[in-house]
C-alpha positions in Angstrom: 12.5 3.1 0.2 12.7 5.0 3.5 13.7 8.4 0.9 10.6 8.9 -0.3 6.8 8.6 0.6 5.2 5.6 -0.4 2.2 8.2 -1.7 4.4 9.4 -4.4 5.8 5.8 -5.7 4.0 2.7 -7.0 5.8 0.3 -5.9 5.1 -3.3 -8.1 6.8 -6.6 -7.2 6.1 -10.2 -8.7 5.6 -14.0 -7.1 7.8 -16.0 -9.2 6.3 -19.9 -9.9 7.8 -21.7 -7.8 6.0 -19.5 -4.6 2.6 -20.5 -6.2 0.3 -21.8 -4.1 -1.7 -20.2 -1.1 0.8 -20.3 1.7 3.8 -20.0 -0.5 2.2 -17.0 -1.9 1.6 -15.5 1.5 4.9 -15.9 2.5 6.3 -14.4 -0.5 4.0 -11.6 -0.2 5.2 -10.9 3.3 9.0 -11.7 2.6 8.6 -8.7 0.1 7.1 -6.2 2.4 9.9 -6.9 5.0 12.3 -6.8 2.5 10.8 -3.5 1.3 10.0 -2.4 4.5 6.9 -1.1 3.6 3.2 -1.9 4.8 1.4 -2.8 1.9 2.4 -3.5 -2.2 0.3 -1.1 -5.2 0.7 -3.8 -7.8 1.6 -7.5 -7.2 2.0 -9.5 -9.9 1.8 -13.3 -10.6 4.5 -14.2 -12.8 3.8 -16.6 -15.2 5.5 -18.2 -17.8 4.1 -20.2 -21.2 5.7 -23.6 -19.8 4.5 -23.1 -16.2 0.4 -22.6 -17.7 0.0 -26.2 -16.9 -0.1 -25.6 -13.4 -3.2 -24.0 -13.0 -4.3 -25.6 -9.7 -1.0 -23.5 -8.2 -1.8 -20.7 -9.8 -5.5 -20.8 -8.8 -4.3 -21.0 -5.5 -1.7 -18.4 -5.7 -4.3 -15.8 -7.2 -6.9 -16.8 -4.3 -3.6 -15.7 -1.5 -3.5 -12.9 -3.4 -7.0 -11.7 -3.4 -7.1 -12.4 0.7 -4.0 -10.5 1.1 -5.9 -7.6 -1.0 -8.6 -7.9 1.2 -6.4 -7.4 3.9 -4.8 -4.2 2.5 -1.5 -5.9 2.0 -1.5 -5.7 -1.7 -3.8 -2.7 -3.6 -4.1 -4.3 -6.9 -2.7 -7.9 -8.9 -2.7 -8.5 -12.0 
């Protein structure tokens, strides 16, 4: 990543299931910019599978991390 300027790439990563839920989803969120090494995420998506809809509290929660961590300039858009 250290090639190019993150202005000329959109970078997108994804929070698989089983980081759902607020803290879990923070760390993952952090985990990927270290692993990155980059200071904030364009697009960060939450993965979800048909089998994994009945966890909606999780993902509730997940999406709420997500929003903070936008808020915090850490992500710049989820989907």
């Amino acid at each position: 990543m250290q090639r190019y300027p993150h202005e000329e790439l959109f970078i997108t990563t994804k929070v698989w299931p089983n980081h759902f839920g607020f803290e879990k989803t923070r760390t993952a969120v952090e985990t990927s910019l270290e692993k990155l090494g980059l200071g904030y995420i364009d697009l960060y998506l939450l993965h979800v599978m048909l089998g994994v809809i009945r966890r909606k509290e999780q993902l509730e929660k997940a999406s709420e991390s997500l929003y903070k961590e936008l808020l915090y300039e850490l992500n710049r858009s989820i989907g």
